């Protein structure tokens, strides 16, 4: 309660201390801006788990809900420290955040300082969203998207289905970016970054969780400490038009996938579990392509693949056919009828082979498919009303039949 | 006295040229404060400034972009010269703002406010009708009506 009060006072002080952005300011003023998205959803979920493949289980459930929510509020604090140095903080509250109810969450997904050596070369240090494909850096900037419910890998409403880090990096701590003009309108851009291993390596308790009581008593760790000496190394190379009418890039990361604990299937099939496989070297590769045609049609797509080095795993005959690789694909097309009205349609697919060697025809390998259509009306320059139907389902599979449909109506405002 | 006369002339010229009225601006002057050391720029550099790729002037001063609010004729004419549209540039700005790359561009309804911003904050770039250019600013580029 005391923390919440302090937080409110801080926000109020920042607002009161910030002049209206439309009137002249000193160039080093603190800039505060952000966005909100209010959402109404009607959700229909149906799933049936059958007892095939030795699973002694049969279960069906249907669930319906209708809900309003303050889907997301983001406050950005941007402070130019001098002509080349900038501080940036992103404060995000999601799912009608309340510590009283409780609901939603409040987090700081970004807080960094950048230094520009030149227009082309910049370094960022701090918690940041790395450059990986087109979407990762803007995954939580909802007003930039035509839709309300994002593709399956980015949407918090279906985040519980799988770990997004299995497919793409979530954060980094040091990033160097560079661009070079290759013509009047095109540039080549590049980035390299470093970060922690995936979140599952981070300490959630002030112990090491290493199953060695004597060592654990002597080795205290702090919450959030990366309990691993490996790091995330990533980068991106791309070409884009300065007017953003064309963008293509290749992204990649190298890190370790944490298979030190028993994991359950993304669809939580009872009694299905994978063995402990240790820390598995992993490469995540991404391709993204987006372009617009005459300001009428906007095309956006990406491919992601997570490749694992299975050499050590395959040395154990029991795991000879283990395959932890994953695949994700996304495509969306938006048609602008006028500058105010638009319609869109798209799909996204994820597939995960991890459980296939434990259970033939595992639901994960069949994949999760998401289809969507919708439209929007830009009421004012910074305000849009959006409507969307999203349907997600498991791929053809004898063990699981899972369907979820969202009807969503939302209001998105930039301030 | 001369200074007072100049001010009167400036205010008169500003009041006569209102960008929100439907009219064709003969020539547009792209300007910055003369406190910044900066050579004239090309269309390509101007495009890269307004799409936020170039963020510092030659002397290292941070560039601040100013622009008109709404659907001013001068605004449409300016972006037409750059080969793009207001909406396209707004999308680029929004993404750059949201990713922390830039401070939000300063937006004004009146050209006198743009002029004040340019004069008071060295580093700010703006554009006004050529006929309204006062002393104290550098003209970086003149856009002639085609």
XYZ file of C-alpha atoms in Angstrom:
561
model
C 0.000 0.000 0.000
C 2.831 2.315 0.942
C 4.645 1.392 -2.263
C 1.545 2.102 -4.337
C 1.158 5.518 -2.723
C 4.811 6.348 -3.403
C 4.388 5.228 -6.993
C 1.304 7.459 -7.477
C 3.097 10.449 -5.981
C 6.072 9.832 -8.263
C 3.881 9.684 -11.370
C 1.943 12.775 -10.282
C 5.157 14.674 -9.632
C 6.499 13.715 -13.018
C 3.308 14.887 -14.738
C 3.199 18.136 -12.816
C 6.853 18.734 -13.524
C 6.455 18.261 -17.240
C 5.250 21.174 -19.331
C 2.788 20.739 -22.145
C 4.754 19.176 -25.011
C 3.109 21.457 -27.531
C 4.683 24.570 -26.059
C 8.307 25.480 -26.332
C 10.593 23.546 -24.029
C 14.258 23.427 -23.316
C 15.799 20.724 -25.425
C 16.832 18.664 -22.398
C 13.406 18.476 -20.771
C 12.012 15.196 -19.542
C 9.477 13.958 -22.100
C 6.577 11.886 -20.844
C 4.228 10.162 -23.217
C 2.558 6.811 -23.648
C -0.540 4.930 -24.687
C -3.469 2.949 -23.384
C -5.575 0.198 -24.841
C -8.966 -0.655 -23.414
C -10.319 -4.015 -24.439
C -13.607 -5.857 -24.444
C -13.297 -9.556 -25.141
C -15.665 -12.453 -25.426
C -13.679 -15.673 -25.144
C -14.765 -19.186 -25.985
C -12.407 -22.025 -25.126
C -13.074 -25.711 -25.766
C -10.650 -28.532 -25.333
C -10.685 -32.267 -25.167
C -7.765 -34.388 -24.023
C -8.133 -38.019 -24.941
C -6.334 -40.960 -23.397
C -4.382 -42.015 -26.429
C -0.744 -43.074 -26.487
C -0.813 -44.687 -23.064
C -2.138 -41.602 -21.313
C -4.763 -42.733 -18.893
C -6.793 -39.604 -19.105
C -9.948 -38.265 -20.697
C -11.060 -34.743 -20.091
C -13.212 -32.136 -21.795
C -13.938 -28.589 -20.835
C -15.733 -25.612 -22.298
C -15.240 -22.155 -20.940
C -16.909 -18.859 -21.801
C -16.091 -15.403 -20.512
C -16.900 -11.794 -21.251
C -14.521 -9.227 -19.919
C -13.583 -5.571 -20.064
C -10.004 -4.752 -19.262
C -7.453 -2.005 -19.355
C -5.400 -4.256 -21.575
C -2.251 -2.176 -21.315
C -0.994 1.215 -20.199
C 2.550 2.261 -20.990
C 4.276 5.369 -19.726
C 7.502 6.348 -21.423
C 9.992 8.691 -19.806
C 12.598 10.013 -22.197
C 15.282 12.388 -21.019
C 17.997 13.768 -23.303
C 20.968 14.136 -20.979
C 23.123 15.928 -23.522
C 23.328 16.180 -27.319
C 24.382 12.535 -27.655
C 23.112 10.805 -24.540
C 19.519 9.792 -23.762
C 17.828 8.019 -20.883
C 14.660 6.023 -21.511
C 12.293 4.247 -19.156
C 9.208 2.227 -20.034
C 6.670 1.515 -17.306
C 4.018 -1.011 -18.239
C 0.797 -2.012 -16.477
C -1.192 -4.763 -18.056
C -4.462 -6.640 -17.524
C -6.224 -3.926 -15.467
C -3.346 -3.931 -13.025
C -4.337 -3.671 -9.390
C -2.370 -4.783 -6.362
C -5.612 -4.804 -4.380
C -7.733 -7.159 -6.493
C -5.123 -8.469 -7.479
C -5.034 -8.484 -11.274
C -2.606 -7.898 -14.087
C 1.023 -6.977 -13.610
C 3.228 -3.932 -13.388
C 6.728 -4.097 -14.748
C 9.621 -2.115 -16.161
C 10.415 -3.885 -19.426
C 12.973 -1.263 -20.430
C 15.286 1.154 -18.700
C 18.420 2.132 -20.566
C 20.839 4.881 -21.412
C 22.082 5.382 -24.962
C 25.080 7.174 -26.375
C 25.368 8.124 -30.049
C 28.949 8.158 -31.332
C 27.542 9.424 -34.634
C 24.181 9.388 -36.400
C 24.970 5.860 -37.554
C 26.535 4.295 -34.463
C 24.800 4.030 -31.109
C 25.281 2.000 -27.954
C 22.579 1.234 -25.389
C 23.226 -0.103 -21.904
C 20.539 -1.231 -19.502
C 17.454 -3.380 -19.754
C 16.299 -3.227 -23.381
C 14.269 -5.002 -26.024
C 16.813 -6.324 -28.500
C 16.653 -5.979 -32.255
C 15.381 -9.356 -33.321
C 13.126 -9.366 -36.369
C 10.734 -6.461 -36.801
C 8.336 -7.223 -33.955
C 10.442 -7.982 -30.887
C 11.530 -4.371 -30.364
C 7.918 -3.118 -30.579
C 6.020 -6.166 -29.299
C 4.312 -4.205 -26.504
C 3.697 -0.962 -28.500
C 0.071 -1.749 -29.246
C -0.872 1.442 -31.174
C 1.712 0.534 -33.814
C -0.293 -2.573 -34.732
C -3.516 -2.713 -36.741
C -4.838 -5.461 -34.451
C -5.779 -5.723 -30.781
C -4.752 -9.310 -30.169
C -1.214 -9.827 -31.347
C 0.218 -12.887 -33.097
C 0.348 -15.911 -30.791
C 3.998 -15.547 -29.842
C 3.556 -11.944 -28.664
C 0.110 -11.884 -27.092
C -0.102 -11.788 -23.302
C -3.687 -13.136 -23.424
C -2.318 -16.472 -24.650
C 1.134 -16.192 -23.129
C 0.510 -19.136 -20.815
C 0.413 -21.503 -23.776
C 4.158 -21.475 -24.292
C 7.387 -19.716 -23.412
C 8.099 -17.004 -25.957
C 11.800 -17.250 -25.138
C 11.795 -20.682 -26.744
C 11.467 -18.811 -30.043
C 12.956 -15.341 -29.623
C 14.947 -13.302 -27.087
C 12.943 -11.227 -24.627
C 15.563 -8.813 -23.389
C 19.193 -7.811 -23.555
C 21.450 -5.484 -21.570
C 24.002 -4.117 -24.002
C 23.351 -3.342 -27.663
C 25.348 -1.689 -30.418
C 23.460 -0.532 -33.519
C 24.789 0.739 -36.804
C 23.361 1.824 -40.132
C 24.887 2.765 -43.456
C 23.064 4.478 -46.329
C 23.435 2.551 -49.569
C 21.355 4.927 -51.689
C 19.268 8.057 -51.224
C 16.380 6.060 -49.765
C 17.825 2.769 -48.496
C 20.027 1.864 -45.578
C 21.652 -1.263 -44.254
C 21.237 -1.615 -40.514
C 22.920 -3.907 -38.056
C 22.908 -4.672 -34.357
C 24.739 -6.895 -31.908
C 23.722 -7.411 -28.302
C 24.468 -9.266 -25.095
C 22.154 -10.389 -22.348
C 21.396 -12.949 -19.697
C 20.442 -16.522 -20.357
C 16.714 -17.182 -20.586
C 14.489 -16.293 -17.628
C 14.303 -19.848 -16.328
C 17.966 -19.536 -15.293
C 17.221 -16.537 -13.069
C 16.994 -17.028 -9.330
C 13.445 -16.847 -8.013
C 14.438 -17.563 -4.452
C 17.426 -16.430 -2.471
C 19.015 -19.835 -2.774
C 20.772 -21.470 -5.658
C 18.343 -24.372 -6.025
C 21.269 -26.663 -6.783
C 20.119 -29.634 -4.708
C 23.214 -29.446 -2.537
C 22.226 -28.313 0.937
C 25.762 -27.691 2.136
C 26.712 -25.603 -0.868
C 23.341 -23.893 -0.894
C 23.805 -22.661 2.663
C 27.126 -21.116 1.742
C 26.029 -19.648 -1.596
C 23.439 -16.927 -1.337
C 22.149 -15.371 -4.520
C 19.975 -12.344 -5.133
C 16.572 -12.552 -6.761
C 16.828 -12.317 -10.520
C 20.501 -13.288 -10.619
C 21.408 -15.267 -13.714
C 22.583 -18.570 -12.238
C 24.533 -19.440 -15.321
C 27.830 -18.365 -16.795
C 26.559 -18.586 -20.371
C 25.198 -15.433 -22.004
C 22.823 -14.463 -24.733
C 24.639 -13.224 -27.837
C 22.539 -11.915 -30.681
C 22.430 -9.690 -33.702
C 20.603 -8.545 -36.773
C 21.398 -7.384 -40.292
C 18.726 -5.785 -42.414
C 17.929 -3.477 -45.260
C 15.178 -0.897 -45.101
C 13.713 2.112 -46.816
C 14.031 5.349 -44.831
C 10.272 5.805 -45.239
C 9.667 2.314 -43.840
C 7.953 1.160 -47.022
C 10.275 -1.856 -47.197
C 12.125 -3.786 -44.543
C 13.923 -7.118 -44.628
C 16.215 -8.602 -42.034
C 17.955 -11.663 -40.695
C 18.329 -12.029 -36.940
C 20.062 -14.617 -34.812
C 20.944 -15.459 -31.218
C 23.088 -18.014 -29.474
C 22.453 -19.076 -25.878
C 21.565 -22.136 -23.801
C 18.127 -23.659 -23.403
C 17.447 -24.624 -19.809
C 16.376 -28.267 -19.709
C 17.490 -28.812 -16.103
C 13.973 -29.221 -14.857
C 11.067 -31.396 -15.819
C 8.919 -29.470 -18.258
C 5.379 -30.135 -19.210
C 3.833 -29.932 -22.607
C 2.529 -26.567 -23.752
C -0.943 -28.068 -23.657
C -0.192 -29.697 -20.299
C -1.024 -33.250 -21.244
C -1.249 -35.085 -17.938
C 1.643 -37.374 -17.098
C 3.579 -36.271 -20.137
C 6.981 -34.994 -19.201
C 10.352 -34.711 -20.802
C 13.493 -35.953 -19.079
C 16.162 -33.629 -17.693
C 18.451 -32.879 -20.588
C 20.741 -30.249 -19.089
C 21.757 -27.012 -20.727
C 21.372 -27.368 -24.458
C 23.156 -25.010 -26.880
C 20.553 -23.197 -28.918
C 20.485 -20.993 -32.028
C 17.402 -18.901 -32.781
C 17.199 -17.625 -36.330
C 14.640 -15.123 -37.593
C 13.681 -13.655 -40.955
C 11.328 -10.728 -41.357
C 9.884 -9.027 -44.395
C 7.462 -6.109 -44.462
C 6.482 -3.644 -47.149
C 3.700 -1.311 -48.180
C 2.253 -0.737 -51.633
C 1.043 2.787 -52.422
C 0.065 3.368 -48.790
C -2.857 0.996 -49.454
C -1.544 -2.451 -48.656
C 0.770 -3.248 -45.781
C 2.349 -6.701 -45.690
C 4.158 -7.994 -42.625
C 5.680 -11.404 -42.026
C 8.261 -13.285 -40.047
C 9.759 -16.739 -39.667
C 11.454 -18.012 -36.527
C 13.325 -21.232 -35.968
C 15.001 -22.461 -32.826
C 17.732 -25.014 -33.531
C 19.378 -27.035 -30.782
C 22.662 -28.857 -30.710
C 21.480 -32.379 -29.785
C 24.866 -34.087 -29.972
C 25.223 -34.742 -26.221
C 21.561 -35.675 -25.786
C 21.704 -38.219 -28.590
C 24.626 -40.005 -26.915
C 22.020 -41.485 -24.552
C 20.231 -44.249 -26.542
C 16.963 -43.490 -24.727
C 16.990 -39.993 -26.173
C 18.331 -40.883 -29.579
C 15.362 -39.303 -31.313
C 15.043 -36.261 -29.083
C 14.464 -33.108 -31.091
C 13.992 -29.800 -29.267
C 13.698 -27.655 -32.382
C 10.828 -25.231 -32.844
C 9.266 -23.254 -35.646
C 7.052 -20.180 -35.884
C 5.540 -18.328 -38.805
C 3.479 -15.130 -38.984
C 1.866 -13.151 -41.764
C -0.499 -10.194 -41.749
C -1.942 -8.057 -44.537
C -3.645 -4.725 -43.893
C -5.695 -2.901 -46.488
C -6.253 0.832 -45.974
C -9.569 1.875 -47.540
C -8.831 5.485 -46.613
C -6.431 7.115 -44.198
C -9.063 6.474 -41.501
C -10.453 3.004 -42.218
C -8.646 -0.284 -42.659
C -9.149 -4.031 -42.554
C -6.652 -6.786 -41.873
C -6.257 -10.538 -41.904
C -3.461 -12.844 -40.928
C -2.289 -16.058 -39.354
C 0.445 -17.353 -37.082
C 1.637 -20.909 -36.498
C 3.964 -22.429 -33.935
C 5.328 -25.972 -33.838
C 7.454 -27.618 -31.198
C 9.041 -31.047 -31.633
C 10.206 -31.324 -28.012
C 7.639 -33.892 -26.865
C 7.494 -35.979 -29.997
C 10.108 -38.444 -28.770
C 8.116 -38.937 -25.542
C 4.733 -39.159 -27.191
C 4.158 -39.924 -30.837
C 1.848 -37.387 -32.411
C 2.291 -34.897 -29.568
C 0.018 -31.838 -29.700
C 3.002 -29.508 -29.695
C 4.368 -30.946 -32.895
C 0.915 -30.604 -34.448
C 1.245 -26.958 -33.534
C -0.865 -24.044 -32.454
C -2.486 -22.123 -35.273
C -3.977 -18.663 -34.988
C -6.128 -16.936 -37.612
C -7.467 -13.459 -37.390
C -9.487 -10.828 -39.243
C -10.535 -7.375 -38.181
C -10.672 -3.714 -38.921
C -10.100 -0.304 -37.489
C -11.231 3.282 -37.528
C -8.737 6.028 -36.738
C -11.147 8.418 -35.071
C -8.537 11.086 -34.379
C -4.859 11.400 -35.140
C -3.881 9.443 -32.030
C -6.997 7.414 -31.295
C -8.287 4.286 -33.000
C -11.211 1.938 -32.464
C -10.385 -1.611 -33.466
C -12.441 -4.778 -33.812
C -11.059 -8.267 -34.239
C -11.918 -11.942 -34.322
C -9.107 -14.299 -33.384
C -9.357 -18.063 -33.618
C -6.638 -20.341 -32.330
C -6.583 -24.130 -32.358
C -4.255 -27.057 -32.029
C -3.160 -28.734 -35.238
C -4.637 -32.062 -36.348
C -3.941 -34.335 -33.401
C -5.371 -37.512 -31.868
C -4.501 -36.592 -28.254
C -5.814 -33.092 -28.015
C -8.469 -30.930 -29.591
C -8.048 -27.343 -28.423
C -9.911 -24.301 -29.710
C -10.048 -20.723 -28.504
C -11.914 -17.827 -30.080
C -11.752 -14.180 -29.071
C -14.163 -11.487 -30.187
C -12.474 -8.250 -29.281
C -13.331 -4.585 -29.436
C -10.826 -2.021 -28.278
C -9.886 1.599 -28.024
C -6.287 2.581 -28.440
C -5.002 6.057 -27.566
C -1.592 7.659 -27.750
C -0.920 10.545 -25.391
C 13.726 51.918 -33.815
C 15.004 49.711 -36.647
C 14.530 46.721 -34.411
C 10.972 47.823 -33.600
C 10.235 48.287 -37.287
C 11.635 44.827 -38.072
C 9.450 43.300 -35.407
C 6.411 45.111 -36.798
C 7.266 43.936 -40.335
C 7.786 40.373 -39.079
C 4.479 40.312 -37.207
C 2.691 41.799 -40.222
C 4.178 39.214 -42.579
C 3.338 36.397 -40.143
C -0.234 37.564 -39.805
C -0.594 37.772 -43.582
C 0.672 34.219 -44.185
C -1.438 31.776 -42.245
C -0.535 28.187 -43.156
C -3.928 26.795 -42.256
C -5.677 28.792 -44.936
C -6.050 27.115 -48.324
C -3.310 28.702 -50.357
C -0.288 27.699 -52.379
C 2.971 28.723 -50.765
C 5.349 29.928 -53.486
C 8.546 28.919 -51.725
C 9.283 27.261 -48.413
C 12.400 28.002 -46.406
C 13.830 25.287 -44.178
C 15.450 27.076 -41.253
C 17.487 26.748 -38.068
C 18.825 29.273 -35.601
C 21.960 31.065 -36.752
C 23.545 30.049 -33.440
C 24.160 26.640 -35.035
C 27.031 26.277 -37.489
C 25.492 24.394 -40.366
C 26.036 24.383 -44.120
C 23.025 24.175 -46.486
C 21.534 20.698 -46.819
C 20.191 18.582 -49.683
C 16.738 17.020 -50.081
C 18.176 13.626 -49.059
C 19.616 15.050 -45.831
C 16.325 16.813 -45.112
C 14.466 13.527 -45.634
C 16.853 11.768 -43.267
C 16.355 14.501 -40.667
C 12.559 14.309 -40.842
C 12.651 10.500 -40.789
C 14.977 10.835 -37.763
C 18.009 9.042 -39.167
C 20.197 12.124 -38.800
C 20.019 13.436 -35.255
C 22.920 15.871 -34.896
C 24.013 18.961 -36.813
C 27.559 19.221 -38.132
C 28.677 21.051 -34.972
C 27.257 18.263 -32.772
C 24.103 20.074 -31.617
C 21.156 17.723 -31.277
C 18.530 18.202 -33.983
C 14.996 18.932 -32.821
C 12.281 18.496 -35.406
C 9.342 20.907 -35.383
C 6.256 20.625 -37.534
C 2.730 21.891 -38.056
C -0.294 20.312 -36.470
C -3.262 19.424 -38.614
C -3.645 19.619 -42.339
C -1.793 22.830 -43.192
C -1.100 23.393 -46.899
C 2.522 24.177 -46.225
C 2.848 20.834 -44.478
C 1.446 18.857 -47.391
C 3.636 20.813 -49.800
C 6.715 20.128 -47.664
C 6.172 16.368 -47.487
C 5.242 16.211 -51.153
C 8.715 17.672 -51.868
C 10.223 14.915 -49.710
C 8.308 12.339 -51.738
C 6.101 11.149 -48.929
C 2.962 11.893 -46.929
C 2.314 13.283 -43.473
C 0.770 9.986 -42.286
C 3.806 7.986 -43.369
C 6.184 10.245 -41.466
C 3.901 10.246 -38.412
C 4.130 6.447 -38.273
C 7.926 6.638 -38.380
C 7.922 9.229 -35.602
C 5.604 7.171 -33.431
C 7.798 4.097 -33.683
C 10.944 6.153 -33.010
C 9.273 7.819 -30.020
C 8.024 4.539 -28.602
C 11.452 2.959 -28.907
C 13.071 5.934 -27.194
C 15.147 6.968 -30.190
C 13.906 10.547 -30.277
C 12.168 13.207 -28.272
C 8.643 13.813 -29.548
C 8.729 16.364 -32.414
C 7.398 19.802 -31.442
C 4.030 20.407 -33.081
C 2.464 23.840 -33.632
C -0.569 25.259 -35.387
C 1.014 28.614 -36.202
C 4.147 29.402 -38.151
C 5.023 32.107 -35.629
C 5.282 29.386 -32.993
C 7.573 27.360 -35.250
C 9.689 30.449 -35.724
C 9.831 31.087 -31.972
C 10.853 27.489 -31.369
C 13.645 27.760 -33.947
C 14.898 31.050 -32.525
C 14.686 30.055 -28.873
C 16.008 26.505 -29.106
C 19.164 26.225 -31.194
C 19.118 22.891 -32.977
C 15.421 23.048 -33.835
C 14.650 22.705 -37.529
C 11.461 24.143 -38.998
C 9.993 25.361 -42.235
C 8.029 28.524 -43.004
C 7.114 30.471 -46.136
C 10.208 32.027 -47.644
C 8.528 35.426 -47.561
C 8.289 35.213 -43.758
C 11.930 34.468 -43.004
C 13.256 36.956 -40.419
C 16.787 37.766 -39.320
C 18.467 35.433 -36.871
C 17.954 32.215 -38.795
C 19.947 30.192 -41.309
C 18.141 29.078 -44.440
C 19.228 25.486 -45.008
C 17.185 24.808 -48.114
C 14.617 26.581 -50.257
C 11.792 24.502 -51.644
C 10.327 26.139 -54.693
C 6.750 25.435 -55.713
C 6.736 23.159 -58.754
